Amino acid sequence: MKNLIILLLVFVSHTIFSQKYPLKTSSSDVVANGYIKDLNNEYGKYIGLWKGQWNGKTIYIELKKVKVYRDGNHPYYIDKILGERKIIDANGNVELDRITNFDYQHPEIWGLGFPTGYNNMTYQSLMFYPKNMCDMDARLVITNITPTQMTLHLHGMMGYPTSNCVHDAYVQQHGEWPINFPKDIVLTKQ
């Protein structure tokens, strides 16, 4: 009888503390240590290694679905898409490689974000936090996705740059940030 009670308590506590919710659930509706999970594989079409060409360069973007723990006053788990990029110039030289040492704590790409307005339409987007850009960020708006292709558009730098940003003179002269990323690109799944 004692073993049955212990087993029942373990089952009940596991059920209470591991409740799963669909992706569009507000975190305020989730019990402590609940899990906002990709129950219907909505992220599946985004996950993988993507490749594209622009200005003689090749870009690779790797997107992974990761279970992230949000701690604080109301801790919970949530499935998120994390991404990193690799850029190779026309001569085959690697200009940037964040894929080899994929950073799960501070990736450059995080999402899916809030739907974003672009060309009078609303689309899914990924947040893009390029390193060494003085804490500025942008959105990668996904205007088309099929099982083999994804169209991305870099949509503006946002935020408030840190004071004395190393890119201040460049931004003043060119009116944009020196990001090594295409403004518009069609990527092919590898």
mmCIF file of C-alpha atoms in Angstrom:
data_model
loop_
_atom_site.group_PDB
_atom_site.id
_atom_site.type_symbol
_atom_site.label_atom_id
_atom_site.label_comp_id
_atom_site.label_asym_id
_atom_site.label_seq_id
_atom_site.Cartn_x
_atom_site.Cartn_y
_atom_site.Cartn_z
ATOM 1 C CA MET A 1 0.000 0.000 0.000
ATOM 2 C CA LYS A 2 2.841 2.375 0.891
ATOM 3 C CA ASN A 3 4.478 1.768 -2.517
ATOM 4 C CA LEU A 4 1.177 2.438 -4.272
ATOM 5 C CA ILE A 5 0.806 5.799 -2.511
ATOM 6 C CA ILE A 6 4.379 6.785 -3.399
ATOM 7 C CA LEU A 7 3.827 5.760 -7.009
ATOM 8 C CA LEU A 8 0.596 7.754 -7.132
ATOM 9 C CA LEU A 9 2.314 10.852 -5.667
ATOM 10 C CA VAL A 10 5.138 10.590 -8.202
ATOM 11 C CA PHE A 11 2.627 10.279 -11.057
ATOM 12 C CA VAL A 12 0.508 13.216 -9.844
ATOM 13 C CA SER A 13 3.521 15.488 -9.274
ATOM 14 C CA HIS A 14 4.933 14.571 -12.700
ATOM 15 C CA THR A 15 1.578 15.354 -14.316
ATOM 16 C CA ILE A 16 1.244 18.694 -12.522
ATOM 17 C CA PHE A 17 4.802 19.882 -13.143
ATOM 18 C CA SER A 18 5.214 18.725 -16.712
ATOM 19 C CA GLN A 19 2.103 20.032 -18.392
ATOM 20 C CA LYS A 20 2.524 20.758 -22.078
ATOM 21 C CA TYR A 21 0.901 23.618 -23.973
ATOM 22 C CA PRO A 22 0.758 24.481 -27.700
ATOM 23 C CA LEU A 23 3.108 27.151 -29.106
ATOM 24 C CA LYS A 24 0.647 30.038 -29.202
ATOM 25 C CA THR A 25 -0.050 29.779 -25.455
ATOM 26 C CA SER A 26 0.724 32.885 -23.414
ATOM 27 C CA SER A 27 3.396 32.238 -20.800
ATOM 28 C CA SER A 28 1.030 33.679 -18.177
ATOM 29 C CA ASP A 29 -1.341 30.760 -18.861
ATOM 30 C CA VAL A 30 1.358 28.160 -18.156
ATOM 31 C CA VAL A 31 1.815 26.536 -14.751
ATOM 32 C CA ALA A 32 5.213 26.863 -13.109
ATOM 33 C CA ASN A 33 7.719 24.664 -14.966
ATOM 34 C CA GLY A 34 5.153 23.960 -17.680
ATOM 35 C CA TYR A 35 6.288 23.483 -21.256
ATOM 36 C CA ILE A 36 5.160 25.497 -24.292
ATOM 37 C CA LYS A 37 5.968 22.821 -26.828
ATOM 38 C CA ASP A 38 5.917 22.532 -30.599
ATOM 39 C CA LEU A 39 3.231 19.837 -30.309
ATOM 40 C CA ASN A 40 2.228 19.966 -33.987
ATOM 41 C CA ASN A 41 5.745 20.291 -35.470
ATOM 42 C CA GLU A 42 5.016 23.850 -36.664
ATOM 43 C CA TYR A 43 8.748 24.621 -36.516
ATOM 44 C CA GLY A 44 9.716 21.584 -38.604
ATOM 45 C CA LYS A 45 9.660 23.434 -41.921
ATOM 46 C CA TYR A 46 12.193 25.988 -40.645
ATOM 47 C CA ILE A 47 14.694 23.599 -39.055
ATOM 48 C CA GLY A 48 17.820 22.637 -40.961
ATOM 49 C CA LEU A 49 20.752 24.038 -42.883
ATOM 50 C CA TRP A 50 19.891 26.683 -45.495
ATOM 51 C CA LYS A 51 22.172 28.069 -48.218
ATOM 52 C CA GLY A 52 22.023 31.134 -50.465
ATOM 53 C CA GLN A 53 24.147 33.391 -52.697
ATOM 54 C CA TRP A 54 24.503 37.180 -52.709
ATOM 55 C CA ASN A 55 27.136 39.567 -54.055
ATOM 56 C CA GLY A 56 29.485 36.662 -54.816
ATOM 57 C CA LYS A 57 29.208 35.373 -51.258
ATOM 58 C CA THR A 58 27.642 32.181 -49.935
ATOM 59 C CA ILE A 59 25.669 32.244 -46.724
ATOM 60 C CA TYR A 60 24.671 29.245 -44.652
ATOM 61 C CA ILE A 61 22.078 29.582 -41.927
ATOM 62 C CA GLU A 62 21.500 26.707 -39.544
ATOM 63 C CA LEU A 63 18.230 26.744 -37.609
ATOM 64 C CA LYS A 64 17.615 24.356 -34.701
ATOM 65 C CA LYS A 65 14.620 23.737 -32.464
ATOM 66 C CA VAL A 66 15.759 23.955 -28.846
ATOM 67 C CA LYS A 67 13.938 23.560 -25.535
ATOM 68 C CA VAL A 68 14.729 26.766 -23.602
ATOM 69 C CA TYR A 69 14.223 27.277 -19.863
ATOM 70 C CA ARG A 70 12.889 30.684 -18.822
ATOM 71 C CA ASP A 71 13.640 31.193 -15.143
ATOM 72 C CA GLY A 72 12.480 33.954 -12.838
ATOM 73 C CA ASN A 73 9.274 34.454 -10.880
ATOM 74 C CA HIS A 74 7.300 32.279 -13.290
ATOM 75 C CA PRO A 75 9.672 29.639 -14.711
ATOM 76 C CA TYR A 76 8.677 27.585 -17.727
ATOM 77 C CA TYR A 77 10.124 25.761 -20.735
ATOM 78 C CA ILE A 78 9.497 26.759 -24.338
ATOM 79 C CA ASP A 79 10.513 25.455 -27.752
ATOM 80 C CA LYS A 80 12.376 28.131 -29.713
ATOM 81 C CA ILE A 81 14.218 28.305 -32.998
ATOM 82 C CA LEU A 82 17.866 29.262 -32.593
ATOM 83 C CA GLY A 83 20.176 29.996 -35.488
ATOM 84 C CA GLU A 84 23.712 30.839 -36.492
ATOM 85 C CA ARG A 85 25.322 31.764 -39.823
ATOM 86 C CA LYS A 86 28.431 31.132 -41.865
ATOM 87 C CA ILE A 87 29.594 33.377 -44.710
ATOM 88 C CA ILE A 88 32.127 32.451 -47.384
ATOM 89 C CA ASP A 89 33.471 35.019 -49.867
ATOM 90 C CA ALA A 90 33.834 34.529 -53.637
ATOM 91 C CA ASN A 91 37.386 33.175 -53.189
ATOM 92 C CA GLY A 92 36.303 30.487 -50.705
ATOM 93 C CA ASN A 93 37.576 32.346 -47.635
ATOM 94 C CA VAL A 94 35.464 32.076 -44.505
ATOM 95 C CA GLU A 95 34.492 35.596 -43.437
ATOM 96 C CA LEU A 96 32.342 34.494 -40.514
ATOM 97 C CA ASP A 97 31.554 31.116 -38.988
ATOM 98 C CA ARG A 98 29.210 30.909 -36.035
ATOM 99 C CA ILE A 99 27.789 27.528 -37.083
ATOM 100 C CA THR A 100 30.889 25.502 -36.177
ATOM 101 C CA ASN A 101 30.653 26.737 -32.577
ATOM 102 C CA PHE A 102 26.865 27.086 -32.413
ATOM 103 C CA ASP A 103 26.082 29.365 -29.452
ATOM 104 C CA TYR A 104 23.007 28.040 -27.661
ATOM 105 C CA GLN A 105 23.174 30.754 -24.984
ATOM 106 C CA HIS A 106 23.508 33.838 -27.211
ATOM 107 C CA PRO A 107 22.742 32.904 -30.826
ATOM 108 C CA GLU A 108 22.530 35.547 -33.527
ATOM 109 C CA ILE A 109 19.124 34.283 -34.671
ATOM 110 C CA TRP A 110 16.206 33.679 -32.318
ATOM 111 C CA GLY A 111 12.566 33.085 -33.080
ATOM 112 C CA LEU A 112 10.005 32.759 -34.372
ATOM 113 C CA GLY A 113 9.306 36.315 -33.328
ATOM 114 C CA PHE A 114 6.158 38.285 -33.373
ATOM 115 C CA PRO A 115 4.567 38.521 -36.822
ATOM 116 C CA THR A 116 6.095 41.466 -38.667
ATOM 117 C CA GLY A 117 4.579 43.918 -41.118
ATOM 118 C CA TYR A 118 6.428 44.016 -44.418
ATOM 119 C CA ASN A 119 5.162 45.473 -47.740
ATOM 120 C CA ASN A 120 1.655 45.889 -46.269
ATOM 121 C CA MET A 121 1.461 42.190 -45.308
ATOM 122 C CA THR A 122 2.156 40.343 -42.066
ATOM 123 C CA TYR A 123 4.721 37.531 -41.999
ATOM 124 C CA GLN A 124 6.568 35.325 -39.560
ATOM 125 C CA SER A 125 9.991 36.609 -38.592
ATOM 126 C CA LEU A 126 13.152 35.639 -36.795
ATOM 127 C CA MET A 127 14.988 38.078 -34.549
ATOM 128 C CA PHE A 128 18.547 38.774 -35.699
ATOM 129 C CA TYR A 129 21.108 39.915 -33.133
ATOM 130 C CA PRO A 130 24.321 40.391 -35.155
ATOM 131 C CA LYS A 131 27.397 40.346 -32.945
ATOM 132 C CA ASN A 132 29.492 43.509 -32.678
ATOM 133 C CA MET A 133 26.607 45.762 -33.763
ATOM 134 C CA CYS A 134 26.373 47.771 -30.523
ATOM 135 C CA ASP A 135 23.322 45.882 -29.183
ATOM 136 C CA MET A 136 21.206 46.647 -32.241
ATOM 137 C CA ASP A 137 18.912 44.012 -33.721
ATOM 138 C CA ALA A 138 16.818 43.411 -36.821
ATOM 139 C CA ARG A 139 14.104 41.091 -38.037
ATOM 140 C CA LEU A 140 14.517 38.465 -40.709
ATOM 141 C CA VAL A 141 11.084 38.496 -42.305
ATOM 142 C CA ILE A 142 10.074 35.179 -43.913
ATOM 143 C CA THR A 143 7.858 36.060 -46.875
ATOM 144 C CA ASN A 144 7.855 32.578 -48.393
ATOM 145 C CA ILE A 145 8.681 29.093 -47.184
ATOM 146 C CA THR A 146 8.351 25.734 -48.916
ATOM 147 C CA PRO A 147 9.921 22.385 -47.996
ATOM 148 C CA THR A 148 13.014 23.353 -50.034
ATOM 149 C CA GLN A 149 13.176 27.178 -50.107
ATOM 150 C CA MET A 150 12.826 30.132 -47.759
ATOM 151 C CA THR A 151 12.808 33.829 -48.691
ATOM 152 C CA LEU A 152 14.261 36.212 -46.086
ATOM 153 C CA HIS A 153 14.298 39.998 -45.939
ATOM 154 C CA LEU A 154 16.473 41.926 -43.486
ATOM 155 C CA HIS A 155 14.056 44.417 -41.964
ATOM 156 C CA GLY A 156 15.740 47.406 -40.334
ATOM 157 C CA MET A 157 18.068 47.774 -37.406
ATOM 158 C CA MET A 158 16.209 48.538 -34.201
ATOM 159 C CA GLY A 159 17.065 49.426 -30.651
ATOM 160 C CA TYR A 160 19.317 51.997 -29.096
ATOM 161 C CA PRO A 161 22.999 51.551 -29.898
ATOM 162 C CA THR A 162 25.470 51.630 -27.060
ATOM 163 C CA SER A 163 27.201 54.958 -26.578
ATOM 164 C CA ASN A 164 30.375 55.493 -28.583
ATOM 165 C CA CYS A 165 29.496 52.683 -30.970
ATOM 166 C CA VAL A 166 32.393 51.703 -33.236
ATOM 167 C CA HIS A 167 30.027 51.976 -36.218
ATOM 168 C CA ASP A 168 28.806 55.559 -35.598
ATOM 169 C CA ALA A 169 30.894 57.094 -38.414
ATOM 170 C CA TYR A 170 29.856 54.378 -40.891
ATOM 171 C CA VAL A 171 26.165 54.819 -40.071
ATOM 172 C CA GLN A 172 26.493 58.624 -40.375
ATOM 173 C CA GLN A 173 28.187 58.312 -43.775
ATOM 174 C CA HIS A 174 26.110 55.478 -45.316
ATOM 175 C CA GLY A 175 22.807 55.716 -43.471
ATOM 176 C CA GLU A 176 22.846 52.005 -42.623
ATOM 177 C CA TRP A 177 24.682 49.496 -40.446
ATOM 178 C CA PRO A 178 27.666 47.504 -41.793
ATOM 179 C CA ILE A 179 26.025 44.100 -41.444
ATOM 180 C CA ASN A 180 27.485 41.187 -43.374
ATOM 181 C CA PHE A 181 24.032 39.919 -44.329
ATOM 182 C CA PRO A 182 21.924 40.202 -47.504
ATOM 183 C CA LYS A 183 18.930 42.534 -47.518
ATOM 184 C CA ASP A 184 16.898 40.004 -49.533
ATOM 185 C CA ILE A 185 17.760 36.363 -50.251
ATOM 186 C CA VAL A 186 16.237 33.059 -51.288
ATOM 187 C CA LEU A 187 17.752 30.175 -49.335
ATOM 188 C CA THR A 188 17.694 26.526 -50.365
ATOM 189 C CA LYS A 189 17.457 23.772 -47.787
ATOM 190 C CA GLN A 190 20.515 21.515 -47.806
#
